[in-house]
Coordinates of C-alpha atoms and ligand atoms in Angstrom, one line a residue:
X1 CA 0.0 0.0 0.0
X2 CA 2.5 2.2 1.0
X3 CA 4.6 1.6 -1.8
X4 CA 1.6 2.3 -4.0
X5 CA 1.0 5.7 -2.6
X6 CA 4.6 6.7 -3.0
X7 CA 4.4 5.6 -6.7
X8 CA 1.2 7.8 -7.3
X9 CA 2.5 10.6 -5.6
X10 CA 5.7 10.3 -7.3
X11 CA 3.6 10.5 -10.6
X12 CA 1.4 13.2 -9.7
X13 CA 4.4 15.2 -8.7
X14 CA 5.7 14.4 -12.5
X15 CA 3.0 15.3 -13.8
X16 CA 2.4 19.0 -12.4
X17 CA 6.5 19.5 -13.3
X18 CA 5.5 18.2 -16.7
X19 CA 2.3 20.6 -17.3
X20 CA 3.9 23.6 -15.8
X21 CA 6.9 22.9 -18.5
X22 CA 5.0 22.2 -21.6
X23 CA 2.9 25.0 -20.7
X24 CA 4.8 27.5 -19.8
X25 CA 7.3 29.1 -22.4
X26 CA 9.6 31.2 -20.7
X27 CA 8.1 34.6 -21.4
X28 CA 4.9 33.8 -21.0
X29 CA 5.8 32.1 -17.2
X30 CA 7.7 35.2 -16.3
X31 CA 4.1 37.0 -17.5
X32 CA 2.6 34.9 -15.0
X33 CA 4.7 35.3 -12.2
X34 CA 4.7 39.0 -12.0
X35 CA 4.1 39.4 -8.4
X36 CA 5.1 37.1 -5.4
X37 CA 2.2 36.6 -2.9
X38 CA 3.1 36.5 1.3
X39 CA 0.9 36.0 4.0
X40 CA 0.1 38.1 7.4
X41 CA -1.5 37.0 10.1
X42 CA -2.5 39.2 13.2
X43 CA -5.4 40.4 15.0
X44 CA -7.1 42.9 13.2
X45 CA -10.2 43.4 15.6
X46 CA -11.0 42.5 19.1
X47 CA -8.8 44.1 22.0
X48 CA -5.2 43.6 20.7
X49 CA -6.4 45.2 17.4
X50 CA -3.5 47.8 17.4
X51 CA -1.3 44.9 17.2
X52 CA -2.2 43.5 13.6
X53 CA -3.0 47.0 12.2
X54 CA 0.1 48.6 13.1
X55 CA 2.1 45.1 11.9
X56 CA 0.4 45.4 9.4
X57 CA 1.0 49.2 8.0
X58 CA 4.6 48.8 8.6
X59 CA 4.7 45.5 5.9
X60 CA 2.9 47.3 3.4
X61 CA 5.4 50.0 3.9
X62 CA 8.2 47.5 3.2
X63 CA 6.1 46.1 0.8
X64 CA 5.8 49.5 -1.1
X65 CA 9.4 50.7 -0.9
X66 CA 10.6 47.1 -1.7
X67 CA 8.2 47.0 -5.2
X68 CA 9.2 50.5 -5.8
X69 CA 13.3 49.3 -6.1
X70 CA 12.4 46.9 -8.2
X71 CA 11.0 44.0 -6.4
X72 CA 12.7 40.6 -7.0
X73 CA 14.0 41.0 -10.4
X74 CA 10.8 42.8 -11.4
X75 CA 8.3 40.7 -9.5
X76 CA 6.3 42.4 -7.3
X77 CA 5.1 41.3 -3.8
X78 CA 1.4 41.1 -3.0
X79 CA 0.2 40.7 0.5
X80 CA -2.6 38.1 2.0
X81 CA -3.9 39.1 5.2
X82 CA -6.4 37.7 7.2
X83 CA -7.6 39.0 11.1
X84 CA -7.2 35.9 13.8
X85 CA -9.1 38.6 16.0
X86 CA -6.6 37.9 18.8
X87 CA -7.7 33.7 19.1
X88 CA -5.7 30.9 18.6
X89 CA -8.3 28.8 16.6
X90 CA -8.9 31.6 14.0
X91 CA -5.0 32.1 13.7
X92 CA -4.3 28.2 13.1
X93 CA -7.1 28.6 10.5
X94 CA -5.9 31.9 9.1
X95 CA -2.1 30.0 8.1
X96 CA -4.0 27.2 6.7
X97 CA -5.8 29.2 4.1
X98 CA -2.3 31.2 3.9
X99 CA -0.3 28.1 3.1
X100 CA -3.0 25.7 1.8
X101 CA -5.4 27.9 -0.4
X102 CA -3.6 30.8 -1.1
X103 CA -0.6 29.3 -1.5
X104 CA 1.7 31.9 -0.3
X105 CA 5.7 31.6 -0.1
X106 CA 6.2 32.9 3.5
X107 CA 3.9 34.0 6.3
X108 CA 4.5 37.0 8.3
X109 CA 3.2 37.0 11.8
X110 CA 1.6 37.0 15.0
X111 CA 2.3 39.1 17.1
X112 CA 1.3 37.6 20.7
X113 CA 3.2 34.1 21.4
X114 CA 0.2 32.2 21.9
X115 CA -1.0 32.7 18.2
X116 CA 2.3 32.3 16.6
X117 CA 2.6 28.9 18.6
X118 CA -1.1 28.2 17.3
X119 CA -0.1 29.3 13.2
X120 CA 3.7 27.8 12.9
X121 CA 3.1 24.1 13.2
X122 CA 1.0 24.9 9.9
X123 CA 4.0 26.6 8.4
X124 CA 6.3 23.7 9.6
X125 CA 4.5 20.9 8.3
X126 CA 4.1 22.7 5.2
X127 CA 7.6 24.0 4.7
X128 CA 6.9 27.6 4.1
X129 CA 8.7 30.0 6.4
X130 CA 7.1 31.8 9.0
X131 CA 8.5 35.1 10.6
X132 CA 6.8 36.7 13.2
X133 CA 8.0 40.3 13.8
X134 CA 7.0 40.4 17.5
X135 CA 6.3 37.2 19.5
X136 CA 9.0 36.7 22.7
X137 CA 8.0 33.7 24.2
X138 CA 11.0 31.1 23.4
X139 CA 8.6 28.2 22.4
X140 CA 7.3 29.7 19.0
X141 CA 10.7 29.1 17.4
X142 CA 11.3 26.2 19.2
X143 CA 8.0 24.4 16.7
X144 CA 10.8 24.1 14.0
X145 CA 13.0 24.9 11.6
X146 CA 11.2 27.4 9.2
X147 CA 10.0 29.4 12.0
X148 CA 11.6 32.9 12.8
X149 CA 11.0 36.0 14.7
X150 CA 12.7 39.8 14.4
X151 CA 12.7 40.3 18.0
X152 CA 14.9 38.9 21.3
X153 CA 13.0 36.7 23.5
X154 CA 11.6 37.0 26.9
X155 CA 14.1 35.6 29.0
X156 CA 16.2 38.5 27.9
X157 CA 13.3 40.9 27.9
X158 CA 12.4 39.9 31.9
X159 CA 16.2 40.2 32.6
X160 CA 16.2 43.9 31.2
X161 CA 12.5 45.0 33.3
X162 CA 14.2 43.5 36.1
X163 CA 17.7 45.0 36.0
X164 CA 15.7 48.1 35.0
X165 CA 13.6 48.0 38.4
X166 CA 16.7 47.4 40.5
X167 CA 19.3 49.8 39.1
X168 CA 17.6 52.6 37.9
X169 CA 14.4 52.5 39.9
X170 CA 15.9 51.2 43.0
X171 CA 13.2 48.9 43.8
X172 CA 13.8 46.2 46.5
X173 CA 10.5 44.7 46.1
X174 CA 7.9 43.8 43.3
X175 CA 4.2 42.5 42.9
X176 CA 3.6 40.3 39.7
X177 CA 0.2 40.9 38.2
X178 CA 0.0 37.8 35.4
X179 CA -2.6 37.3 32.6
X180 CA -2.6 33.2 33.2
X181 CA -4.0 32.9 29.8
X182 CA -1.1 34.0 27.6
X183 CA 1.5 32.0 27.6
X184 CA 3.8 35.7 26.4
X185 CA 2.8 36.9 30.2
X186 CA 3.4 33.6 32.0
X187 CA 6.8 33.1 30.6
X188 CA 7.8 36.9 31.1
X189 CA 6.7 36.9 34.5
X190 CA 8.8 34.2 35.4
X191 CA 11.8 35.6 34.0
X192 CA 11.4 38.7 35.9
X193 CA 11.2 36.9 39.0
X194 CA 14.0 35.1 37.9
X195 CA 16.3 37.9 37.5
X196 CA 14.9 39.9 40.2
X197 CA 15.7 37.6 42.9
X198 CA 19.2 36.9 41.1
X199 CA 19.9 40.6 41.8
X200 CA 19.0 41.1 45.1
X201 CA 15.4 41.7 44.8
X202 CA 11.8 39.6 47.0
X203 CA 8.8 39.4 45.1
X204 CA 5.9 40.1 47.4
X205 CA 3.0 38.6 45.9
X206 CA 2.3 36.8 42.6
X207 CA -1.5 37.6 41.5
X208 CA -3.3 36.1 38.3
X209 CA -6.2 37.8 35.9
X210 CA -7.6 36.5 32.8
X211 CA -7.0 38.4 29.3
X212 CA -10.5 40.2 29.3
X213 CA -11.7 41.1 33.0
X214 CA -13.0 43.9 34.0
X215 CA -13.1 44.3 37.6
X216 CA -9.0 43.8 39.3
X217 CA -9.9 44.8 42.5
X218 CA -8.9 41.8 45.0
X219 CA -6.1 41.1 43.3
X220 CA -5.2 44.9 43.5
X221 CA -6.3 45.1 47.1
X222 CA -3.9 42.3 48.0
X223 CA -0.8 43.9 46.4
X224 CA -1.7 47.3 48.2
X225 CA -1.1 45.3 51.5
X226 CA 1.8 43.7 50.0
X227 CA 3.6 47.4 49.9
X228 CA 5.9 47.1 47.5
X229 CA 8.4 49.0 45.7
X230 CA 7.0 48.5 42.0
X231 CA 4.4 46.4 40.2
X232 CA 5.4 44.1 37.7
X233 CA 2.3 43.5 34.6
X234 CA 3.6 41.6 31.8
X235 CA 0.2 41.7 30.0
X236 CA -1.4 43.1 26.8
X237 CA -2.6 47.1 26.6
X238 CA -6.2 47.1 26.8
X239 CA -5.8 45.1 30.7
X240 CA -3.1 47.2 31.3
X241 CA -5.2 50.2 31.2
X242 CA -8.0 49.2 32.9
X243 CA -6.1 47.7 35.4
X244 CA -3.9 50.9 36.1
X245 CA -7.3 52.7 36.4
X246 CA -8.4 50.8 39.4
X247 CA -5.1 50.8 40.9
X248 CA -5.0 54.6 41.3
X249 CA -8.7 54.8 42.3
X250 CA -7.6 52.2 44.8
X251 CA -4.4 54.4 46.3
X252 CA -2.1 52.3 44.9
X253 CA 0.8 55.3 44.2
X254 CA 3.8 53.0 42.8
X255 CA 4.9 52.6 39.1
X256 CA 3.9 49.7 37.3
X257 CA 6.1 47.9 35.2
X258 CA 5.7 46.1 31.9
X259 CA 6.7 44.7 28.8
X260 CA 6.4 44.9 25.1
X261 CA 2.7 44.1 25.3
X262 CA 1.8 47.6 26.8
X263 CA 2.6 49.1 23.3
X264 CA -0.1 50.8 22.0
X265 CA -1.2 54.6 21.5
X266 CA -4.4 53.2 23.2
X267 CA -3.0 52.3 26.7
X268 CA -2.9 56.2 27.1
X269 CA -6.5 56.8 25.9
X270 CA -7.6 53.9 27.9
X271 CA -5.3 54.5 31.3
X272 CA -5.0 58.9 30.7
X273 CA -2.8 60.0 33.2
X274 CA -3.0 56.9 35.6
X275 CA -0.4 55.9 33.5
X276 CA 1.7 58.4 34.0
X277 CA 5.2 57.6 35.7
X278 CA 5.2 53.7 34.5
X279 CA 7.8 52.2 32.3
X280 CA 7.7 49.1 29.8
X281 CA 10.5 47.5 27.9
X282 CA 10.3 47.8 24.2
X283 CA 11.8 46.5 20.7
X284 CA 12.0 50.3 19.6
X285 CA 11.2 54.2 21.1
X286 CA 10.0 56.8 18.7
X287 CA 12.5 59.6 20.3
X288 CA 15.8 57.7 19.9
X289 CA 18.0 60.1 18.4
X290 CA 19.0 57.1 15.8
X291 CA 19.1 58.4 12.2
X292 CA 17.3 55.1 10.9
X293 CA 14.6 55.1 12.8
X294 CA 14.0 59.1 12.3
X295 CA 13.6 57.9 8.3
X296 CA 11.3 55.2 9.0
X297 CA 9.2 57.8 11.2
X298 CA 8.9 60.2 8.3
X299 CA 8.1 57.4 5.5
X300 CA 5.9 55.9 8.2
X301 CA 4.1 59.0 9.0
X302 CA 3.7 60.4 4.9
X303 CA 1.9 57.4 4.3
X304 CA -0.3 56.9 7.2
X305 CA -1.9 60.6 8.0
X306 CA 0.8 61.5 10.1
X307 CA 0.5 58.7 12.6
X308 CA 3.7 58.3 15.1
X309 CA 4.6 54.3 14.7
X310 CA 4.8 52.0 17.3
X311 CA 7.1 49.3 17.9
X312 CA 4.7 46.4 16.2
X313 CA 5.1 48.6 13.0
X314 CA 8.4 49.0 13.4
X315 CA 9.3 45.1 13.5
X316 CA 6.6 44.7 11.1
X317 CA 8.5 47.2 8.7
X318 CA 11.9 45.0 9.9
X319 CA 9.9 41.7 9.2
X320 CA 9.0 42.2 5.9
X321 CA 12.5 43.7 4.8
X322 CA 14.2 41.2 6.2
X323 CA 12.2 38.6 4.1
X324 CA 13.0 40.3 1.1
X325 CA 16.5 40.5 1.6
X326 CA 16.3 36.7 1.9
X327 CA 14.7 36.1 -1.5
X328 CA 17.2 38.5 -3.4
X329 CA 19.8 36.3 -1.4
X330 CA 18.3 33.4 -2.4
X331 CA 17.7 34.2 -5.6
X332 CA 14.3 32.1 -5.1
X333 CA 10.7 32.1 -4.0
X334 CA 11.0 28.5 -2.7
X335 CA 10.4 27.0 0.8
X336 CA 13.9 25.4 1.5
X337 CA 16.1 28.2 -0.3
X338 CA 14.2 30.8 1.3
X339 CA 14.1 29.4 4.5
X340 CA 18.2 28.9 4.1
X341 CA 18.8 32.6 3.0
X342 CA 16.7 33.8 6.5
X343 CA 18.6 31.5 8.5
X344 CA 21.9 32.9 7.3
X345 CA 21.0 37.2 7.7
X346 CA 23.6 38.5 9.3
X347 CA 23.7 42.6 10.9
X348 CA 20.6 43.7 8.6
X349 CA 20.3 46.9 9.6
X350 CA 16.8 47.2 11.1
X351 CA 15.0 49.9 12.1
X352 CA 14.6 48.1 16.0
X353 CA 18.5 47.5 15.8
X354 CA 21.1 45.1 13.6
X355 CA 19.2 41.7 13.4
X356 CA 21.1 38.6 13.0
X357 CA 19.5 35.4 13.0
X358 CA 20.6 32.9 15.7
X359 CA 20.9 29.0 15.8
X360 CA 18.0 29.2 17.1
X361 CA 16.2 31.3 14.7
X362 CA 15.6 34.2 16.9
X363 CA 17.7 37.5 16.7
X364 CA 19.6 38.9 19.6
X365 CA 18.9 42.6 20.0
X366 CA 19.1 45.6 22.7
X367 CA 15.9 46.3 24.6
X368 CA 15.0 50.1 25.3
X369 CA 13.1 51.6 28.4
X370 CA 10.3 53.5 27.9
X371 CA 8.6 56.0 30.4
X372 CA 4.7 56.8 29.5
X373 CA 5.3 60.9 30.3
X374 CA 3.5 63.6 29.4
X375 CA 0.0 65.1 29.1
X376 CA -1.6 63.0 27.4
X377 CA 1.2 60.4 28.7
X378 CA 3.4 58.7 25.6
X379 CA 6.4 56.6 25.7
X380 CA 9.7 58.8 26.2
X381 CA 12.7 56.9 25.5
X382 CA 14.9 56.2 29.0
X383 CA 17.3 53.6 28.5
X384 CA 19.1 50.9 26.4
X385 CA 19.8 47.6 27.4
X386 CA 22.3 44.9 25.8
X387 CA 21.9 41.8 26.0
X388 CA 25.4 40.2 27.8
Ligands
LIG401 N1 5.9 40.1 22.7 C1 4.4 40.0 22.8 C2 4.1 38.5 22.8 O1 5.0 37.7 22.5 C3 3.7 40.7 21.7 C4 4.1 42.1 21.5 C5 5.2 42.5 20.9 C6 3.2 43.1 21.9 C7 5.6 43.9 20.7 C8 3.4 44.4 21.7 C9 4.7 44.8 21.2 O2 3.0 38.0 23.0

């Protein structure tokens, strides 16, 4: 039986090579292939919407400037897109179509960890690489070989927020407030604790929300009693608001702390000045004096009505070039070559810093420091920090 199958799918393979030979005289299959079609993934809706859209903005920019050199030897790129609106079954289902039905030759996305780790076992088993331009949590990389990301991982990201709190903020003590359901938050939590401890610092209570709740209070109440130097939320920006509106209502006077996931212009319009004072680590600050990034801010800005970007466009706008450098490399739309040619980038200059692909397919980057300051509060750029 076996041998059978291997036989007709050997013939079947023969025959597609055959048609798309006889059929295809070389100018006419170079008509046909005039554009090169990708995939994105992210949430477009729901309440990490910000996320997608701005992941999504920054791709078509590289998309645009990338068509307008040229493309790959004249082929331009087309983008695919489809909203997982922030859930993991609509994001495994969203690749599928990607790599099944649409057929795409790389897949660009998510953002939050839990939906890449839903989407790249589709792009594994199907041999088209996946990059996602934001997702820290180690796992997502770890599904296989054709899955990438743009940015450093969490345990590096918890090890800055924590060096952060203890150096520069002083803080002898933290609270943990952790979204349970996102694997991004449970993993960065832990790595702040991690780190914390290592350098001197007590946790002084560990409290757990889901993704989604509206009402924080007794988990508030009990780190108010905790007294504690800061308060450490590794969550997502719409929670984030809320829950640093309660937190103030209920007296609670120390900063909050977070990560990547607080990056949205909508954690100000959500949290106003309750907000004020906090910090969060970040791929990328709009202020740093860096002349790539001011570039990519006035691109950004001329084609999006003068919006400032935020750090998902910028690794979306990193993502997307990256990729392309890979296929000039590679000389080739195809799974394997492609995949190769990302595996091998070395110092691309991005706009969130030089990315060079590890062994393990993730990149190895600086983290800045971000204070939300100002009336209404936006993120100011405080600090850089290496990676050892
Ligand atoms: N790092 C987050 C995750 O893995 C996603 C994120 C990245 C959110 C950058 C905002 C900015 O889930």
């Amino acid at each position: 039986m076996m041998t059978f199958v291997k036989a007709l799918a050997g013939s079947i393979a023969m025959l597609a090579v055959a048609s798309t030979l006889s059929a295809q005289p070389a100018s006419e299959s170079r008509a046909e292939k005039k554009t090169i079609l990708i995939g994105h993934y992210g949430s477009l809706t729901g309440s990490e919407a910000t996320f997608g859209k701005s992941t999504s903005n920054g791709l078509r920019l590289a998309i645009k400037e990338f068509n307008a050199s040229g493309g790959l030897k004249g082929q331009h790129i087309e983008l695919k897109e489809y909203d997982t609106r922030g859930d993991a079954g609509e994001a495994k289902l969203a690749v599928e179509r990607l790599v099944k039905s649409d057929n795409v030759v790389a897949v660009i996305g998510e953002v939050a960890s839990k939906l890449s780790l839903a989407g790249a076992p589709v792009c594994q088993e199907a041999g088209v690489p996946m990059i996602s331009p934001s997702s820290t949590n180690p796992r997502v990389t770890e599904v296989g070989d054709y899955i990438f990301r743009v940015c450093f991982i969490d345990p590096f990201q918890g090890f800055a927020g924590a060096k952060f709190a203890r150096e520069n903020l002083k803080a002898k003590s933290a609270a943990l407030l952790v979204d349970q359901a996102q694997a991004y938050a449970v993993g960065l939590a832990e790595e702040f604790e991690k780190n914390f401890t290592k350098l001197g610092g007590r946790i002084g209570t560990r409290q757990t929300y889901t993704g989604g709740a509206s009402d924080f209070t007794a988990q508030l109440t009990s780190i108010r009693s905790a007294k504690v130097d800061v308060i450490y939320i590794p969550g997502y920006y719409t929670d984030v608001g809320n829950i640093a509106l309660q937190a103030r209502k209920l007296g609670i006077t120390q900063p909050l702390l977070g990560g990547d996931g607080w990056d949205s212009a909508e954690l100000a319009k959500i949290a106003k000045d309750a907000i004020e004072g906090c910090y969060y680590t970040n791929h990328y600050a709009p202020d740093q004096p860096d002349a790539r990034v001011q570039e990519f801010i006035k691109s950004y800005k001329a084609e999006f009505g003068g919006a400032t970007p935020d750090g998902l466009a910028a690794l979306g706008y990193d993502a997307g070039r990256l990729l392309f450098d890979a296929m000039k490399r590679a000389g080739s739309t195809e799974g394997k070559a492609l995949r190769a040619a990302i595996a091998e980038t070395k110092d691309f200059p991005g706009v969130t810093g030089d990315i060079t692909i590890n062994a393990k397919r993730d990149a190895t980057k600086s983290a800045v420091v971000v204070e939300m300051a100002g009336d209404p509060p936006a993120p100011k750029y405080v600090t850089t920090i290496k990676p050892d």
